[in-house]
């Protein structure tokens, strides 16, 4: 639990600071590379079996994200590095969550997992908050007191998001959760352009389109892998049943 809390706090710091330098639309486009990172980390840790087709799909997503970054004429390198660092840490965190919920055999539901991990994250965040924003804590506290409803709604959404993340990873996998998040990214990009008038250039849109194609290919290849696994399991079960019947018939004859 402690490594998950530490990684979550580092991700929050890097990700939140990247919003000071990059637009919401660009950040969501860059986040499309997260499935690639989760895929490779999952393979290294033995959570997924390496498959060439899946590798091609995630590399397609990665190529699309690179075009997104190259297509932005006003790309801030500092913000881009912060966001990529946040994504690397987040990929490790999600794989560890899957390892915690599945491989270790710990019986934790989504609510219990959030109640265990979030206090650890809060303690880990105290250090960067004191170091980076210690002089502004009084201003932050005043903002919270002046707008309590806005902060309450924000905290409630964050809590529900964490519950949804633990629930989805526990039922599927970290990689599946990130693939499903591409639809959310599309809506955020559209909202960013509409509400904040973010500039999105043609090359960036092309790159995001390539990423969407990569996601579709991944879903198709993943479905094929699951179907093959089910068929193999069914064939094995049938062979075992036939073998048992043969043994019973042999016992009867003797």
Tab-separated table of C-alpha atoms in Angstrom:
chain	number	residue	atom	x	y	z
A	1	UNK	CA	0.000	0.000	0.000
A	2	UNK	CA	2.830	2.420	0.826
A	3	UNK	CA	4.420	2.281	-2.671
A	4	UNK	CA	0.996	2.938	-4.220
A	5	UNK	CA	0.492	5.951	-1.955
A	6	UNK	CA	3.956	7.339	-2.750
A	7	UNK	CA	3.484	6.901	-6.503
A	8	UNK	CA	0.024	8.478	-6.345
A	9	UNK	CA	1.367	11.550	-4.532
A	10	UNK	CA	4.210	11.975	-7.055
A	11	UNK	CA	1.745	11.621	-9.932
A	12	UNK	CA	-0.585	14.251	-8.457
A	13	UNK	CA	2.239	16.756	-7.999
A	14	UNK	CA	3.677	16.329	-11.508
A	15	UNK	CA	0.281	16.177	-13.204
A	16	UNK	CA	-1.184	19.210	-11.444
A	17	UNK	CA	1.888	21.344	-12.120
A	18	UNK	CA	1.797	20.410	-15.803
A	19	UNK	CA	-1.592	22.192	-16.059
A	20	UNK	CA	0.278	25.447	-15.429
A	21	UNK	CA	2.162	25.034	-18.711
A	22	UNK	CA	-0.082	22.968	-21.023
A	23	UNK	CA	-3.685	23.181	-22.142
A	24	UNK	CA	-6.278	20.645	-21.017
A	25	UNK	CA	-6.706	19.408	-24.590
A	26	UNK	CA	-2.986	18.790	-25.110
A	27	UNK	CA	-2.643	17.004	-21.758
A	28	UNK	CA	-5.502	14.639	-22.628
A	29	UNK	CA	-3.901	13.880	-25.985
A	30	UNK	CA	-0.568	13.090	-24.331
A	31	UNK	CA	-2.359	10.858	-21.809
A	32	UNK	CA	-3.232	8.525	-24.676
A	33	UNK	CA	0.300	7.121	-24.303
A	34	UNK	CA	-0.529	5.709	-20.858
A	35	UNK	CA	-1.745	2.325	-22.239
A	36	UNK	CA	1.682	1.855	-23.861
A	37	UNK	CA	3.460	2.335	-20.546
A	38	UNK	CA	1.013	0.090	-18.690
A	39	UNK	CA	1.434	-2.610	-21.348
A	40	UNK	CA	5.237	-2.757	-21.077
A	41	UNK	CA	5.252	-2.591	-17.270
A	42	UNK	CA	2.593	-5.325	-17.088
A	43	UNK	CA	4.665	-7.552	-19.396
A	44	UNK	CA	7.850	-6.957	-17.365
A	45	UNK	CA	6.046	-7.786	-14.099
A	46	UNK	CA	4.407	-10.881	-15.578
A	47	UNK	CA	0.873	-9.499	-15.476
A	48	UNK	CA	0.422	-9.839	-19.253
A	49	UNK	CA	1.762	-12.275	-21.819
A	50	UNK	CA	3.758	-10.569	-24.576
A	51	UNK	CA	1.869	-10.543	-27.880
A	52	UNK	CA	3.168	-8.997	-31.099
A	53	UNK	CA	-0.280	-7.824	-32.227
A	54	UNK	CA	-0.903	-6.026	-28.955
A	55	UNK	CA	2.567	-4.489	-29.199
A	56	UNK	CA	1.764	-3.144	-32.677
A	57	UNK	CA	-1.466	-1.625	-31.370
A	58	UNK	CA	0.152	0.132	-28.427
A	59	UNK	CA	3.022	1.372	-30.633
A	60	UNK	CA	0.397	2.831	-32.966
A	61	UNK	CA	-1.047	4.679	-29.983
A	62	UNK	CA	2.441	5.863	-29.028
A	63	UNK	CA	3.129	7.138	-32.555
A	64	UNK	CA	-0.149	9.058	-32.531
A	65	UNK	CA	0.750	10.736	-29.245
A	66	UNK	CA	4.161	11.736	-30.601
A	67	UNK	CA	2.423	13.441	-33.521
A	68	UNK	CA	0.155	15.225	-31.046
A	69	UNK	CA	3.177	16.695	-29.273
A	70	UNK	CA	5.036	17.582	-32.486
A	71	UNK	CA	1.933	19.247	-33.886
A	72	UNK	CA	1.758	21.808	-31.080
A	73	UNK	CA	3.704	24.894	-32.142
A	74	UNK	CA	3.679	26.393	-28.630
A	75	UNK	CA	4.624	23.220	-26.748
A	76	UNK	CA	6.135	23.937	-23.343
A	77	UNK	CA	8.945	21.441	-22.755
A	78	UNK	CA	8.833	21.734	-18.960
A	79	UNK	CA	5.114	21.016	-18.850
A	80	UNK	CA	5.512	18.157	-21.335
A	81	UNK	CA	8.256	16.522	-19.225
A	82	UNK	CA	6.151	16.912	-16.079
A	83	UNK	CA	3.167	15.248	-17.767
A	84	UNK	CA	5.237	12.358	-19.176
A	85	UNK	CA	6.782	11.828	-15.726
A	86	UNK	CA	3.307	11.777	-14.186
A	87	UNK	CA	2.185	9.189	-16.731
A	88	UNK	CA	5.180	6.920	-16.040
A	89	UNK	CA	4.485	7.027	-12.312
A	90	UNK	CA	0.743	6.491	-12.877
A	91	UNK	CA	1.414	3.428	-15.045
A	92	UNK	CA	3.495	1.875	-12.250
A	93	UNK	CA	0.791	2.721	-9.710
A	94	UNK	CA	-1.995	1.113	-11.714
A	95	UNK	CA	-0.021	-2.085	-12.269
A	96	UNK	CA	0.696	-2.254	-8.527
A	97	UNK	CA	-3.025	-1.785	-7.812
A	98	UNK	CA	-3.822	-4.712	-10.103
A	99	UNK	CA	-1.112	-6.755	-8.392
A	100	UNK	CA	-2.555	-5.862	-4.993
A	101	UNK	CA	-6.153	-6.703	-5.899
A	102	UNK	CA	-5.531	-9.866	-7.911
A	103	UNK	CA	-2.172	-11.537	-7.489
A	104	UNK	CA	-1.731	-11.266	-3.738
A	105	UNK	CA	-5.146	-12.696	-2.979
A	106	UNK	CA	-6.106	-9.809	-0.706
A	107	UNK	CA	-9.874	-9.531	-0.438
A	108	UNK	CA	-10.333	-5.770	-0.865
A	109	UNK	CA	-13.310	-4.144	-2.509
A	110	UNK	CA	-13.167	-0.736	-4.185
A	111	UNK	CA	-14.336	1.257	-1.137
A	112	UNK	CA	-11.948	-0.495	1.254
A	113	UNK	CA	-9.044	-0.015	-1.163
A	114	UNK	CA	-9.694	3.731	-1.366
A	115	UNK	CA	-9.947	3.999	2.437
A	116	UNK	CA	-6.588	2.241	2.787
A	117	UNK	CA	-4.646	3.978	-0.007
A	118	UNK	CA	-5.916	7.572	0.239
A	119	UNK	CA	-4.731	8.275	3.824
A	120	UNK	CA	-1.281	6.991	2.821
A	121	UNK	CA	-1.326	9.316	-0.184
A	122	UNK	CA	-2.358	12.249	2.022
A	123	UNK	CA	0.606	11.682	4.354
A	124	UNK	CA	2.993	11.397	1.405
A	125	UNK	CA	1.634	14.649	-0.068
A	126	UNK	CA	2.433	16.626	3.066
A	127	UNK	CA	6.123	16.769	2.157
A	128	UNK	CA	5.792	18.295	-1.355
A	129	UNK	CA	2.956	20.574	-0.205
A	130	UNK	CA	5.093	21.979	2.600
A	131	UNK	CA	8.146	22.306	0.335
A	132	UNK	CA	6.448	23.791	-2.726
A	133	UNK	CA	3.436	25.652	-1.348
A	134	UNK	CA	4.207	26.153	2.338
A	135	UNK	CA	4.146	29.936	2.025
A	136	UNK	CA	0.755	29.879	0.308
A	137	UNK	CA	-1.136	27.560	2.677
A	138	UNK	CA	-3.020	30.467	4.261
A	139	UNK	CA	-4.143	31.649	0.816
A	140	UNK	CA	-5.234	28.126	-0.133
A	141	UNK	CA	-7.157	27.737	3.124
A	142	UNK	CA	-8.909	31.048	2.504
A	143	UNK	CA	-9.906	29.873	-0.989
A	144	UNK	CA	-11.416	26.712	0.501
A	145	UNK	CA	-13.385	28.706	3.087
A	146	UNK	CA	-14.602	31.168	0.453
A	147	UNK	CA	-15.772	28.453	-1.944
A	148	UNK	CA	-16.671	25.429	0.210
A	149	UNK	CA	-19.273	24.034	-2.185
A	150	UNK	CA	-16.876	24.001	-5.144
A	151	UNK	CA	-14.190	22.204	-3.134
A	152	UNK	CA	-16.727	19.759	-1.684
A	153	UNK	CA	-17.936	18.859	-5.171
A	154	UNK	CA	-14.333	18.483	-6.341
A	155	UNK	CA	-13.483	16.180	-3.416
A	156	UNK	CA	-16.619	14.110	-4.009
A	157	UNK	CA	-15.781	13.638	-7.688
A	158	UNK	CA	-12.197	12.674	-6.790
A	159	UNK	CA	-13.492	10.089	-4.306
A	160	UNK	CA	-15.895	8.596	-6.855
A	161	UNK	CA	-13.136	8.553	-9.467
A	162	UNK	CA	-10.820	6.604	-7.164
A	163	UNK	CA	-13.580	4.117	-6.358
A	164	UNK	CA	-14.269	3.648	-10.083
A	165	UNK	CA	-10.546	3.140	-10.795
A	166	UNK	CA	-10.150	0.438	-8.125
A	167	UNK	CA	-13.398	-1.222	-9.163
A	168	UNK	CA	-12.524	-1.338	-12.870
A	169	UNK	CA	-8.935	-2.507	-12.340
A	170	UNK	CA	-10.133	-5.194	-9.935
A	171	UNK	CA	-12.705	-6.509	-12.412
A	172	UNK	CA	-10.596	-6.180	-15.583
A	173	UNK	CA	-7.011	-4.885	-15.747
A	174	UNK	CA	-5.021	-1.653	-15.607
A	175	UNK	CA	-4.488	-1.707	-19.367
A	176	UNK	CA	-8.197	-2.163	-20.114
A	177	UNK	CA	-9.022	0.797	-17.868
A	178	UNK	CA	-6.670	3.074	-19.796
A	179	UNK	CA	-7.945	1.900	-23.167
A	180	UNK	CA	-11.492	2.690	-22.013
A	181	UNK	CA	-10.318	6.153	-20.938
A	182	UNK	CA	-9.711	7.251	-24.535
A	183	UNK	CA	-13.405	8.138	-24.844
A	184	UNK	CA	-13.106	10.374	-21.778
A	185	UNK	CA	-10.070	12.069	-23.336
A	186	UNK	CA	-12.064	12.798	-26.497
A	187	UNK	CA	-14.808	14.511	-24.510
A	188	UNK	CA	-12.277	16.545	-22.501
A	189	UNK	CA	-10.506	17.698	-25.667
A	190	UNK	CA	-13.815	18.837	-27.146
A	191	UNK	CA	-14.789	20.625	-23.923
A	192	UNK	CA	-11.377	22.312	-23.723
A	193	UNK	CA	-11.716	23.687	-27.226
A	194	UNK	CA	-15.260	24.875	-26.564
A	195	UNK	CA	-14.829	26.396	-23.091
A	196	UNK	CA	-11.198	27.560	-23.078
A	197	UNK	CA	-10.653	28.101	-26.824
A	198	UNK	CA	-7.554	25.875	-26.801
A	199	UNK	CA	-5.671	25.837	-30.096
A	200	UNK	CA	-5.404	22.365	-31.607
A	201	UNK	CA	-3.420	22.086	-34.823
A	202	UNK	CA	-4.011	19.692	-37.700
A	203	UNK	CA	-1.019	17.458	-36.973
A	204	UNK	CA	-2.166	17.024	-33.386
A	205	UNK	CA	-5.654	16.005	-34.506
A	206	UNK	CA	-4.086	13.559	-36.967
A	207	UNK	CA	-1.991	12.068	-34.159
A	208	UNK	CA	-5.000	11.699	-31.902
A	209	UNK	CA	-6.882	9.998	-34.734
A	210	UNK	CA	-4.013	7.514	-35.119
A	211	UNK	CA	-4.196	6.853	-31.380
A	212	UNK	CA	-7.922	6.104	-31.655
A	213	UNK	CA	-7.210	3.619	-34.465
A	214	UNK	CA	-4.572	2.007	-32.257
A	215	UNK	CA	-7.110	1.676	-29.454
A	216	UNK	CA	-9.606	0.013	-31.811
A	217	UNK	CA	-6.915	-2.431	-32.993
A	218	UNK	CA	-5.953	-3.213	-29.420
A	219	UNK	CA	-9.555	-3.997	-28.480
A	220	UNK	CA	-9.900	-6.292	-31.504
A	221	UNK	CA	-6.628	-8.129	-30.833
A	222	UNK	CA	-7.392	-8.420	-27.127
A	223	UNK	CA	-10.779	-9.962	-27.948
A	224	UNK	CA	-9.073	-12.493	-30.192
A	225	UNK	CA	-6.621	-13.426	-27.435
A	226	UNK	CA	-9.469	-13.896	-24.939
A	227	UNK	CA	-11.452	-16.027	-27.397
A	228	UNK	CA	-8.423	-18.240	-28.056
A	229	UNK	CA	-7.867	-18.646	-24.323
A	230	UNK	CA	-11.515	-19.638	-23.792
A	231	UNK	CA	-11.394	-22.132	-26.694
A	232	UNK	CA	-8.166	-23.638	-25.379
A	233	UNK	CA	-9.639	-23.985	-21.905
A	234	UNK	CA	-12.784	-25.591	-23.347
A	235	UNK	CA	-10.751	-28.064	-25.415
A	236	UNK	CA	-8.684	-28.974	-22.357
A	237	UNK	CA	-11.828	-29.551	-20.296
A	238	UNK	CA	-13.316	-31.780	-23.014
A	239	UNK	CA	-10.128	-33.833	-23.210
A	240	UNK	CA	-10.170	-34.301	-19.432
A	241	UNK	CA	-13.839	-35.381	-19.515
A	242	UNK	CA	-13.182	-37.920	-22.297
A	243	UNK	CA	-10.151	-39.244	-20.432
A	244	UNK	CA	-12.188	-39.661	-17.226
A	245	UNK	CA	-14.935	-41.485	-19.124
A	246	UNK	CA	-12.370	-43.831	-20.641
A	247	UNK	CA	-10.921	-44.613	-17.218
A	248	UNK	CA	-14.391	-45.304	-15.795
A	249	UNK	CA	-15.225	-47.573	-18.708
A	250	UNK	CA	-11.952	-49.437	-18.231
A	251	UNK	CA	-12.690	-49.919	-14.529
A	252	UNK	CA	-16.117	-51.346	-15.340
A	253	UNK	CA	-14.737	-53.856	-17.828
A	254	UNK	CA	-12.106	-55.054	-15.372
